[in-house]
Coordinates of C-alpha atoms in Angstrom, one line a residue:
Chain A
M50 CA 0.0 0.0 0.0
N51 CA 1.5 3.3 -1.1
E52 CA -1.4 5.7 -0.7
I53 CA -4.1 6.0 1.8
K54 CA -7.1 8.3 2.2
I55 CA -8.3 9.1 5.6
F56 CA -11.0 10.9 7.5
S57 CA -9.7 12.9 10.5
P58 CA -12.6 13.9 12.7
A59 CA -13.4 17.1 14.6
T60 CA -13.6 16.9 18.3
V61 CA -15.0 18.7 21.3
A62 CA -12.5 19.3 24.2
N63 CA -13.2 20.2 27.8
V64 CA -16.8 19.1 27.8
A65 CA -17.9 21.5 30.5
C66 CA -16.6 20.0 33.8
G67 CA -13.5 18.3 32.1
F68 CA -11.4 21.4 31.4
D69 CA -8.1 20.5 29.9
V70 CA -8.6 16.7 30.2
L71 CA -11.8 15.5 28.6
G72 CA -12.9 15.3 25.0
F73 CA -15.1 13.5 22.6
C74 CA -15.1 12.7 18.9
L75 CA -17.5 13.8 16.2
D76 CA -18.4 11.9 13.0
S77 CA -20.2 14.3 10.8
V78 CA -17.4 16.9 10.6
G79 CA -13.7 16.3 9.8
D80 CA -10.9 16.7 7.3
D81 CA -10.0 14.3 4.5
M82 CA -6.4 13.7 3.9
V83 CA -4.3 11.7 1.5
I84 CA -1.0 10.3 2.6
R85 CA 1.3 8.8 0.0
K86 CA 4.7 7.2 0.1
T87 CA 7.2 8.9 -2.2
D88 CA 10.8 8.2 -3.3
K89 CA 11.8 11.7 -2.3
K90 CA 12.7 11.6 1.4
G91 CA 11.1 13.9 3.9
I92 CA 7.6 15.3 4.4
H93 CA 6.0 17.1 1.5
I94 CA 2.7 18.9 1.7
T95 CA 1.5 18.8 -1.9
K96 CA -2.0 20.0 -1.8
I97 CA -4.2 22.1 0.6
E98 CA -7.8 22.7 -0.1
G99 CA -10.4 24.5 2.0
F100 CA -8.3 27.0 3.9
D101 CA -5.2 28.9 3.3
L102 CA -2.5 27.1 5.3
P103 CA 1.3 27.0 4.9
F104 CA 2.8 24.3 2.6
E105 CA 6.2 24.3 4.4
A106 CA 6.0 21.2 6.6
E107 CA 7.8 22.9 9.5
L108 CA 5.1 25.6 9.6
N109 CA 2.1 23.3 9.1
V110 CA 0.5 21.4 12.0
A111 CA 0.1 18.2 9.9
G112 CA 3.7 18.7 8.7
V113 CA 5.2 19.2 12.2
S114 CA 3.5 16.0 13.6
A115 CA 4.5 14.1 10.5
L116 CA 8.1 15.3 10.9
A117 CA 8.1 14.2 14.6
M118 CA 7.2 10.7 13.5
Y119 CA 9.4 10.7 10.4
N120 CA 12.4 11.6 12.6
A121 CA 11.6 8.6 14.8
I122 CA 11.7 6.1 12.0
D123 CA 14.4 5.0 9.6
V124 CA 13.1 4.7 6.1
D125 CA 14.6 5.4 2.6
F126 CA 11.4 7.1 1.3
G127 CA 9.3 10.1 2.2
F128 CA 5.6 11.0 2.4
E129 CA 3.4 13.4 0.5
I130 CA 0.4 14.9 2.3
E131 CA -2.7 16.3 0.7
I132 CA -5.1 18.1 3.1
Y133 CA -8.7 18.7 2.3
K134 CA -9.6 20.9 5.2
N135 CA -13.2 21.2 6.2
I136 CA -12.7 22.2 9.8
K137 CA -12.1 25.9 10.0
P138 CA -9.0 26.8 12.0
G139 CA -9.9 28.5 15.2
S140 CA -13.4 27.1 15.4
G141 CA -12.9 25.4 18.7
I142 CA -13.7 21.9 17.4
G143 CA -10.2 20.6 17.0
S144 CA -9.1 21.8 13.6
S145 CA -5.4 21.6 14.4
A146 CA -5.8 18.3 16.2
A147 CA -7.5 16.8 13.1
S148 CA -4.5 17.9 11.0
A149 CA -1.9 16.7 13.5
V150 CA -3.6 13.3 13.9
G151 CA -4.4 12.7 10.2
S152 CA -0.8 12.7 9.0
V153 CA 0.7 10.5 11.7
F154 CA -2.3 8.1 11.6
G155 CA -2.0 7.8 7.8
M156 CA 1.8 7.4 7.8
N157 CA 1.6 4.7 10.5
E158 CA -0.9 2.7 8.4
L159 CA 1.4 2.9 5.4
I160 CA 4.4 1.5 7.3
G161 CA 2.6 -1.4 9.0
R162 CA 1.5 0.2 12.3
P163 CA 4.7 0.2 14.3
F164 CA 3.2 2.8 16.7
N165 CA 0.2 2.5 19.0
K166 CA -2.3 5.3 19.4
T167 CA -0.6 6.8 22.5
Q168 CA 2.6 6.9 20.6
L169 CA 0.9 8.6 17.7
T170 CA -0.6 11.1 20.1
E171 CA 3.0 11.9 21.3
F172 CA 3.9 12.8 17.7
A173 CA 0.7 14.7 17.1
I174 CA 1.3 16.8 20.2
K175 CA 4.2 18.4 18.4
G176 CA 1.9 19.5 15.7
E177 CA -0.8 20.7 18.1
A178 CA 1.8 22.7 19.9
L179 CA 2.6 24.7 16.8
A180 CA -1.0 25.8 16.7
S181 CA -1.7 26.4 20.3
K182 CA 1.8 27.2 21.7
C183 CA 1.5 24.5 24.4
E184 CA 1.5 20.7 24.5
H185 CA -2.0 19.4 25.1
A186 CA -3.9 16.4 23.9
D187 CA -7.5 16.9 24.8
N188 CA -8.5 17.2 21.2
L189 CA -5.9 14.8 19.9
A190 CA -6.9 11.9 22.1
P191 CA -10.5 11.7 21.0
A192 CA -9.5 12.2 17.3
L193 CA -7.2 9.2 17.6
F194 CA -9.1 6.9 19.9
G195 CA -12.7 7.9 19.2
G196 CA -15.4 8.2 21.8
F197 CA -14.7 10.0 25.1
T198 CA -11.2 10.3 26.3
L199 CA -9.6 11.5 29.5
V200 CA -6.0 12.7 29.3
K201 CA -4.9 11.8 32.7
S202 CA -1.4 13.3 32.2
I203 CA 0.7 14.7 29.5
S204 CA 4.1 13.7 30.9
P205 CA 4.0 10.7 30.9
L206 CA 1.2 10.7 28.4
K207 CA -1.7 8.6 29.7
I208 CA -5.0 8.5 27.8
L209 CA -8.1 6.7 29.1
E210 CA -10.9 5.6 26.9
I211 CA -14.2 6.3 28.7
P212 CA -17.2 4.4 27.3
S213 CA -20.0 6.4 25.7
P214 CA -23.7 5.6 25.7
N215 CA -25.2 4.5 22.4
D216 CA -27.8 7.2 22.0
L217 CA -25.6 10.2 22.7
Y218 CA -25.6 12.9 20.0
A219 CA -23.9 16.3 19.9
T220 CA -25.2 19.5 18.4
I221 CA -22.5 22.1 17.8
I222 CA -22.9 25.7 16.6
H223 CA -19.9 27.4 15.2
P224 CA -20.3 31.2 15.1
Q225 CA -17.9 32.4 12.4
I226 CA -16.1 34.9 14.7
E227 CA -12.5 34.8 15.7
I228 CA -11.4 34.5 19.3
K229 CA -7.7 34.7 19.6
T230 CA -6.2 31.8 21.7
S231 CA -4.2 34.4 23.6
E232 CA -7.4 36.2 24.5
S233 CA -9.3 33.0 25.6
R234 CA -6.3 32.2 27.8
A235 CA -5.9 35.7 29.2
V236 CA -9.4 35.7 30.6
L237 CA -8.7 32.6 32.8
P238 CA -7.7 33.2 36.4
K239 CA -4.5 31.6 37.6
E240 CA -6.1 30.7 40.9
V241 CA -9.6 29.4 41.6
L242 CA -11.6 29.0 44.8
L243 CA -11.0 25.6 46.4
S244 CA -14.8 25.3 46.9
N245 CA -15.3 25.7 43.1
A246 CA -12.6 23.3 42.3
I247 CA -14.2 20.7 44.5
A248 CA -17.6 21.2 42.8
Q249 CA -15.8 20.8 39.4
W250 CA -14.1 17.6 40.3
A251 CA -17.3 16.2 41.8
N252 CA -18.9 16.9 38.4
L253 CA -16.1 15.3 36.5
G254 CA -16.0 12.2 38.7
S255 CA -19.8 12.1 38.3
L256 CA -19.6 12.4 34.5
V257 CA -17.1 9.6 34.2
H258 CA -19.4 7.4 36.3
A259 CA -22.4 8.5 34.3
L260 CA -20.7 7.6 31.0
H261 CA -19.8 4.2 32.4
T262 CA -23.3 3.5 33.5
S263 CA -25.1 5.1 30.6
D264 CA -27.0 7.3 33.0
Y265 CA -28.3 10.1 30.9
D266 CA -29.8 12.0 33.8
L267 CA -26.5 12.0 35.6
I268 CA -24.7 13.1 32.4
S269 CA -27.1 16.0 32.4
D270 CA -26.5 16.8 36.1
S271 CA -22.8 16.7 35.6
L272 CA -22.4 18.9 32.6
N273 CA -21.5 22.1 34.6
D274 CA -18.5 24.2 34.3
I275 CA -18.2 26.8 37.1
I276 CA -14.5 27.3 36.6
V277 CA -13.9 28.3 33.0
E278 CA -17.3 29.0 31.4
P279 CA -18.1 32.1 33.5
Y280 CA -15.0 33.8 32.0
R281 CA -14.8 32.4 28.5
S282 CA -18.5 32.6 27.7
T283 CA -18.3 36.4 27.8
L284 CA -16.2 36.2 24.6
I285 CA -19.0 34.2 22.7
P286 CA -21.9 36.3 21.5
H287 CA -25.3 34.9 22.7
F288 CA -23.7 32.1 24.6
N289 CA -26.2 32.1 27.4
N290 CA -29.2 32.2 25.1
V291 CA -27.9 29.3 23.0
K292 CA -27.2 27.3 26.1
K293 CA -30.6 28.0 27.6
A294 CA -32.4 27.2 24.4
A295 CA -30.5 23.9 24.0
I296 CA -31.5 22.8 27.4
E297 CA -35.0 24.0 27.0
N298 CA -35.3 21.9 23.9
G299 CA -34.2 18.8 25.6
A300 CA -30.4 18.8 25.5
L301 CA -28.7 17.1 28.5
G302 CA -26.4 20.1 28.8
A303 CA -24.3 22.6 26.8
G304 CA -21.0 24.4 27.1
I305 CA -18.1 25.9 25.3
S306 CA -16.4 23.6 22.8
G307 CA -12.6 23.8 23.4
S308 CA -11.8 27.4 23.9
G309 CA -14.7 28.5 21.7
P310 CA -16.3 30.1 19.9
S311 CA -18.1 26.9 19.1
I312 CA -20.8 25.9 21.6
F313 CA -21.6 22.2 22.1
S314 CA -24.6 20.4 23.5
L315 CA -25.3 16.8 24.2
S316 CA -28.6 15.1 23.7
K317 CA -30.1 11.6 24.3
S318 CA -31.3 11.1 20.7
E319 CA -30.7 12.3 17.2
Q320 CA -34.3 13.7 17.2
T321 CA -33.5 15.9 20.3
A322 CA -30.1 16.9 18.8
L323 CA -31.9 18.1 15.7
K324 CA -34.5 20.0 17.8
V325 CA -31.6 21.7 19.5
K326 CA -30.1 22.5 16.1
N327 CA -33.3 24.3 15.2
A328 CA -33.3 26.2 18.4
M329 CA -29.7 27.3 18.0
N330 CA -30.5 28.2 14.4
D331 CA -33.4 30.4 15.5
I332 CA -31.2 32.4 17.8
Y333 CA -28.2 32.9 15.6
S334 CA -30.3 33.6 12.4
K335 CA -31.3 36.9 14.1
T336 CA -27.7 38.0 14.9
G337 CA -26.2 38.7 11.6
I338 CA -23.2 36.6 12.6
K339 CA -22.5 33.8 10.1
F340 CA -22.6 30.3 11.6
E341 CA -22.6 26.6 11.0
I342 CA -24.4 23.9 13.0
H343 CA -23.3 20.3 13.1
V344 CA -25.3 17.4 14.5
S345 CA -23.2 14.3 15.1
K346 CA -23.4 10.9 16.8
I347 CA -20.4 10.4 19.2
N348 CA -17.8 8.8 16.9
T349 CA -16.4 5.8 18.7
E350 CA -13.9 5.0 16.0
G351 CA -11.9 8.1 15.6
V352 CA -9.6 8.8 12.6
K353 CA -10.1 6.1 9.9
I354 CA -9.3 5.0 6.4
I355 CA -11.9 5.8 3.9
Chain B
M218 CA -39.3 -6.4 65.8
N219 CA -38.7 -4.1 68.8
E220 CA -34.9 -4.2 69.1
I221 CA -32.0 -4.4 66.6
K222 CA -28.3 -4.6 66.9
I223 CA -26.2 -3.1 64.2
F224 CA -22.6 -2.7 63.1
S225 CA -21.8 0.8 61.9
P226 CA -18.5 0.9 60.0
A227 CA -15.6 3.2 60.0
T228 CA -14.9 4.9 56.7
V229 CA -12.1 6.7 54.8
A230 CA -13.0 10.0 53.3
N231 CA -11.3 12.1 50.6
V232 CA -9.1 9.2 49.3
A233 CA -6.3 11.3 48.0
C234 CA -7.6 12.9 44.8
G235 CA -11.3 12.9 46.0
F236 CA -11.1 15.7 48.6
D237 CA -14.6 16.4 50.0
V238 CA -16.4 14.0 47.7
L239 CA -15.0 10.5 47.7
G240 CA -15.0 7.9 50.5
F241 CA -14.9 4.1 51.1
C242 CA -16.1 1.8 53.8
L243 CA -14.1 -0.5 56.1
D244 CA -15.3 -3.8 57.6
S245 CA -12.9 -4.6 60.4
V246 CA -13.5 -1.4 62.4
G247 CA -16.8 0.1 63.5
D248 CA -19.2 0.7 66.3
D249 CA -21.9 -1.6 67.6
M250 CA -25.2 0.0 68.5
V251 CA -28.5 -1.3 69.8
I252 CA -31.7 0.5 68.8
R253 CA -34.9 -0.3 70.7
K254 CA -38.5 0.9 70.4
T255 CA -39.8 2.2 73.7
D256 CA -43.1 3.4 75.0
K257 CA -41.6 6.7 76.1
K258 CA -41.6 9.1 73.2
G259 CA -38.5 10.8 72.0
I260 CA -34.9 9.7 71.6
H261 CA -33.1 8.3 74.7
I262 CA -29.5 7.4 74.8
T263 CA -29.3 4.8 77.5
K264 CA -25.8 3.4 77.3
I265 CA -22.5 4.6 76.0
E266 CA -19.4 2.4 76.2
G267 CA -15.9 2.9 74.8
F268 CA -15.6 6.7 74.9
D269 CA -17.0 9.5 77.1
L270 CA -19.7 11.1 75.1
P271 CA -22.8 13.1 76.1
F272 CA -26.1 11.2 76.9
E273 CA -28.3 14.2 76.0
A274 CA -29.6 13.4 72.5
E275 CA -29.3 17.0 71.4
L276 CA -25.6 17.0 72.2
N277 CA -24.8 13.5 70.8
V278 CA -24.1 12.9 67.1
A279 CA -26.2 9.7 67.1
G280 CA -28.9 11.5 69.0
V281 CA -29.1 14.5 66.7
S282 CA -29.4 12.4 63.6
A283 CA -32.0 10.2 65.4
L284 CA -33.9 13.4 66.3
A285 CA -33.8 14.6 62.7
M286 CA -35.5 11.4 61.6
Y287 CA -37.8 11.2 64.6
N288 CA -39.2 14.7 63.9
A289 CA -39.9 13.5 60.3
I290 CA -42.1 10.6 61.4
D291 CA -45.4 10.5 63.3
V292 CA -45.2 7.7 65.9
D293 CA -46.6 7.2 69.3
F294 CA -43.5 5.6 70.7
G295 CA -39.8 6.5 71.1
F296 CA -36.3 4.9 70.7
E297 CA -33.6 4.0 73.0
I298 CA -30.0 3.9 71.7
E299 CA -27.1 2.1 73.1
I300 CA -23.7 2.9 71.7
Y301 CA -20.7 0.6 71.9
K302 CA -18.1 2.9 70.5
N303 CA -14.9 1.4 69.0
I304 CA -13.9 4.2 66.7
K305 CA -12.1 6.9 68.6
P306 CA -13.6 10.4 68.0
G307 CA -11.2 12.5 66.0
S308 CA -9.4 9.6 64.5
G309 CA -10.1 10.6 60.9
I310 CA -11.9 7.3 60.0
G311 CA -15.5 8.6 60.4
S312 CA -16.2 8.1 64.1
S313 CA -19.0 10.7 64.1
A314 CA -20.4 9.4 60.8
A315 CA -20.7 5.9 62.2
S316 CA -22.7 7.2 65.1
A317 CA -24.9 9.4 62.9
V318 CA -25.5 6.6 60.5
G319 CA -26.1 3.8 63.1
S320 CA -29.1 5.4 64.8
V321 CA -31.0 6.3 61.7
F322 CA -30.3 3.1 60.0
G323 CA -31.5 1.1 63.0
M324 CA -34.6 3.2 63.5
N325 CA -35.5 2.9 59.8
E326 CA -35.2 -0.9 60.1
L327 CA -37.5 -1.0 63.1
I328 CA -40.3 1.0 61.4
G329 CA -40.3 -0.9 58.2
R330 CA -37.8 1.0 56.1
P331 CA -39.9 4.0 55.0
F332 CA -36.7 5.9 54.0
N333 CA -34.1 5.1 51.3
K334 CA -30.4 5.4 52.0
T335 CA -30.1 8.9 50.5
Q336 CA -32.9 10.1 52.8
L337 CA -31.2 8.4 55.8
T338 CA -28.0 10.3 54.8
E339 CA -30.0 13.6 54.9
F340 CA -30.9 12.8 58.6
A341 CA -27.4 11.7 59.4
I342 CA -25.9 14.9 58.0
K343 CA -27.6 16.7 60.9
G344 CA -25.6 14.6 63.4
E345 CA -22.4 14.9 61.4
A346 CA -22.8 18.6 61.4
L347 CA -22.8 18.6 65.2
A348 CA -19.4 17.1 65.2
S349 CA -17.8 18.9 62.3
K350 CA -19.7 22.2 62.3
C351 CA -20.6 21.8 58.6
E352 CA -22.8 19.6 56.6
H353 CA -20.9 17.0 54.7
A354 CA -21.5 13.5 53.7
D355 CA -18.2 12.0 52.5
N356 CA -18.0 9.7 55.5
L357 CA -21.8 9.2 55.9
A358 CA -22.3 8.0 52.3
P359 CA -19.8 5.1 52.4
A360 CA -21.0 4.1 55.9
L361 CA -24.6 3.8 54.6
F362 CA -24.1 2.5 51.1
G363 CA -20.9 0.6 51.5
G364 CA -18.1 0.4 48.9
F365 CA -16.8 3.6 47.3
T366 CA -19.2 6.5 47.1
L367 CA -18.9 9.9 45.4
V368 CA -21.0 12.7 46.9
K369 CA -21.8 14.7 43.8
S370 CA -23.6 17.4 45.6
I371 CA -25.0 18.2 49.1
S372 CA -27.9 20.3 48.0
P373 CA -29.6 18.5 46.5
L374 CA -28.0 15.5 48.1
K375 CA -26.8 13.2 45.3
I376 CA -24.7 10.1 46.1
L377 CA -23.1 7.8 43.5
E378 CA -22.1 4.3 44.2
I379 CA -18.8 3.6 42.5
P380 CA -17.9 -0.1 42.0
S381 CA -14.8 -1.4 43.8
P382 CA -12.5 -4.2 42.6
N383 CA -12.7 -7.5 44.6
D384 CA -9.2 -7.7 45.8
L385 CA -8.9 -4.2 47.2
Y386 CA -7.7 -3.9 50.8
A387 CA -7.0 -0.9 53.0
T388 CA -4.4 -0.6 55.7
I389 CA -5.0 2.3 58.1
I390 CA -2.7 3.6 60.8
H391 CA -4.3 5.7 63.5
P392 CA -1.7 7.7 65.5
Q393 CA -3.3 8.5 68.8
I394 CA -2.7 12.2 68.6
E395 CA -5.3 14.9 68.4
I396 CA -5.6 17.3 65.5
K397 CA -8.3 19.8 66.0
T398 CA -10.8 20.1 63.1
S399 CA -10.3 23.8 63.3
E400 CA -6.6 23.4 62.8
S401 CA -6.9 21.0 59.9
R402 CA -9.3 23.4 58.2
A403 CA -7.1 26.4 58.9
V404 CA -4.1 25.1 57.0
L405 CA -6.1 24.8 53.8
P406 CA -5.8 27.6 51.3
K407 CA -9.0 29.2 50.1
E408 CA -7.7 29.4 46.6
V409 CA -5.7 26.9 44.6
L410 CA -3.7 27.1 41.4
L411 CA -5.9 26.3 38.4
S412 CA -3.2 24.0 37.1
N413 CA -3.2 22.0 40.3
A414 CA -7.0 21.8 40.3
I415 CA -6.8 20.4 36.7
A416 CA -4.3 17.7 37.8
Q417 CA -6.5 16.8 40.8
W418 CA -9.7 16.4 38.7
A419 CA -7.7 14.4 36.1
N420 CA -6.7 12.1 38.9
L421 CA -10.3 11.9 40.3
G422 CA -11.8 11.2 36.9
S423 CA -9.1 8.6 36.4
L424 CA -9.7 6.9 39.7
V425 CA -13.4 6.6 39.0
H426 CA -12.6 5.0 35.7
A427 CA -10.1 2.7 37.3
L428 CA -12.6 1.6 39.9
H429 CA -15.1 0.8 37.1
T430 CA -12.5 -1.2 35.2
S431 CA -10.7 -2.8 38.1
D432 CA -7.5 -1.4 36.8
Y433 CA -5.2 -1.6 39.8
D434 CA -2.3 0.1 38.1
L435 CA -4.5 3.0 37.2
I436 CA -5.8 3.2 40.8
S437 CA -2.2 3.4 41.9
D438 CA -1.5 6.1 39.3
S439 CA -4.5 8.1 40.4
L440 CA -4.0 8.2 44.1
N441 CA -2.4 11.6 44.3
D442 CA -3.5 14.6 46.2
I443 CA -1.6 17.8 45.3
I444 CA -4.2 20.1 46.7
V445 CA -4.7 19.2 50.4
E446 CA -2.0 16.7 51.4
P447 CA 0.9 19.2 51.1
Y448 CA -0.8 21.2 53.8
R449 CA -2.4 18.7 56.1
S450 CA 0.4 16.2 56.1
T451 CA 2.5 18.6 58.0
L452 CA 0.2 18.1 61.0
I453 CA 0.7 14.3 61.0
P454 CA 4.0 13.0 62.5
H455 CA 6.0 10.8 60.1
F456 CA 3.4 11.1 57.4
N457 CA 5.9 11.0 54.5
N458 CA 7.8 8.1 55.9
V459 CA 4.6 6.1 56.4
K460 CA 3.4 6.9 52.9
K461 CA 6.8 6.0 51.4
A462 CA 7.0 2.7 53.3
A463 CA 3.5 1.7 52.3
I464 CA 4.3 2.2 48.6
E465 CA 7.7 0.6 48.9
N466 CA 5.9 -2.4 50.4
G467 CA 3.5 -2.8 47.5
A468 CA 0.7 -0.5 48.4
L469 CA -1.1 1.1 45.4
G470 CA -1.0 4.4 47.1
A471 CA -1.5 6.2 50.4
G472 CA -2.8 9.4 51.8
I473 CA -4.5 11.2 54.7
S474 CA -7.8 9.5 55.9
G475 CA -10.4 12.3 56.3
S476 CA -8.7 15.2 57.9
G477 CA -6.3 12.9 59.7
P478 CA -4.4 12.0 61.7
S479 CA -5.1 8.5 60.3
I480 CA -3.2 7.5 57.2
F481 CA -4.7 5.1 54.7
S482 CA -3.2 3.0 52.0
L483 CA -4.8 0.7 49.4
S484 CA -3.4 -2.6 48.3
K485 CA -4.2 -5.2 45.7
S486 CA -4.4 -8.1 48.1
E487 CA -4.7 -8.9 51.8
Q488 CA -1.2 -10.2 51.8
T489 CA 0.2 -6.9 50.6
A490 CA -2.1 -4.9 53.0
L491 CA -0.6 -7.0 55.9
K492 CA 2.9 -6.3 54.6
V493 CA 2.1 -2.6 54.6
K494 CA 0.8 -3.0 58.1
N495 CA 4.1 -4.3 59.3
A496 CA 6.0 -1.5 57.5
M497 CA 3.8 1.1 59.2
N498 CA 4.2 -0.7 62.5
D499 CA 8.0 -0.6 62.2
I500 CA 8.0 3.2 61.7
Y501 CA 5.6 4.1 64.4
S502 CA 7.0 1.7 67.0
K503 CA 10.1 3.9 67.1
T504 CA 8.2 7.1 67.7
G505 CA 6.8 6.8 71.2
I506 CA 3.4 7.8 69.8
K507 CA 0.6 5.3 70.5
F508 CA -1.1 4.0 67.5
E509 CA -3.5 1.4 66.1
I510 CA -3.4 -0.3 62.7
H511 CA -6.4 -1.7 60.9
V512 CA -6.4 -4.0 57.8
S513 CA -9.7 -4.2 56.1
K514 CA -11.3 -5.4 52.9
I515 CA -13.4 -2.7 51.2
N516 CA -16.8 -3.2 52.9
T517 CA -19.3 -3.2 50.1
E518 CA -22.3 -3.6 52.3
G519 CA -22.1 -0.7 54.7
V520 CA -24.0 -0.4 58.0
K521 CA -25.8 -3.7 58.8
I522 CA -27.8 -5.7 61.2
I523 CA -25.8 -8.2 63.3

């Protein structure tokens, strides 16, 4: 096999109470990529469609993660990468993670899978770091493993696969505004009240338990973020209205996807997720802000060959 | 049935990463209590052995929780309570919780179980509050439900039962020193670094996952407390040596039980738990401080009729 086409999915990181550690994988949104062995050594990005991104491997997220892996293997050939980007950079649904994951997943398949998914995440972290200026894996892990993942630690990298109930669907609205990463970081306090931290870890422990037991009511009860959302939601127009409408229309909960501006909600059925979509649509249609809405089952497979 | 004898178990709260929310139940340590219907209305504590505690119901933890329940029912009789206290007050293994739980559990049995365990916890909270000056349930919940429990919230009271692996054993050393609750509270900071809070909730989420999957290595990896232990451990003589020795002798992890001074460790087998006991014994035998060591399987049943 000399060429492979893959689908690298969008992801939702943080998931309300799981700031910096939890994430889940989507299946209706993602990038397509072609990875091809080539006689010319090195990593060569030969095609980028969808968004204007650098072709130099060292400046491209997919290129940097590919280089990290390429430098760890000893081969007498190189790789070409074609990127068909559907996830807008800066959307808050793991655009850079999809790129970083896609190249290393595809290369690994072409050379007989010498690396496991945690090792692939290690390479992908290098690409993600180019985009976000710090090493984190809360979007990478769900993109690679699928389902819900909990990044227990970065060093050493430890990723846990949390089961997800069958009927769980996400609705995500992506307002087409830009929030600079630096800005979404700057609004966060360095210190938090111990009492708030306790409430947050009670919710996260509870959410992990709820996912294990397919307890939708408890999922709903646990989807609260009292640490980050009060700060970051101020950067997202109409956040509170969207969240309220989602819940009023049957969603189990809602919150900021990654560092925003996307807003995610989770629902118990596709029908409810579509109802939530309509409610979100009603609110944003009146704002004059361009937006996209995605409805997706939780993707338990992650990045895959297509 | 007019009289019942019950065993009300000791418990370990906090469990390293689960400060204020997590707890588990012991089976080798606990109080015995007799609860008896009597023609004389009201709650009457008629016998206390083991420790010097007040007989006035309003001043006694078991009495206060009993009164809370008594005031919620309409009966033309009263209850007598005998307390055979084995758990030293202030030990950090849920002495007041055992008292608070025992009386309401026993009374509920005698009147045909009109209340579920969460409702019983609500009554017991009133007794616990007498001892600790605040309403919390992290010792009450494991004493009532058994096994590992996560108190998701106090208001409304929501208790989750987390499964526990079969071969999990605790070793607990109780140095016979007094740490005042006010002192163990005063050392805690009101604010914590967000980065530390994130590490703590990653560990708690991970521990809940590990308990669900009987992953002993992950239990071990998750038993870290970077929020509270650095402060409170300074109040417990030889804490670091005991913790180190426990882990060197095969324990999965160790930490402060409740607010101390007891130190708990968890091990994969009874054999290891006994080895840990010997190691703890070696350290404390040289200190001149009186101590007790308990080895116990995780008690999945909780308070029970004997």
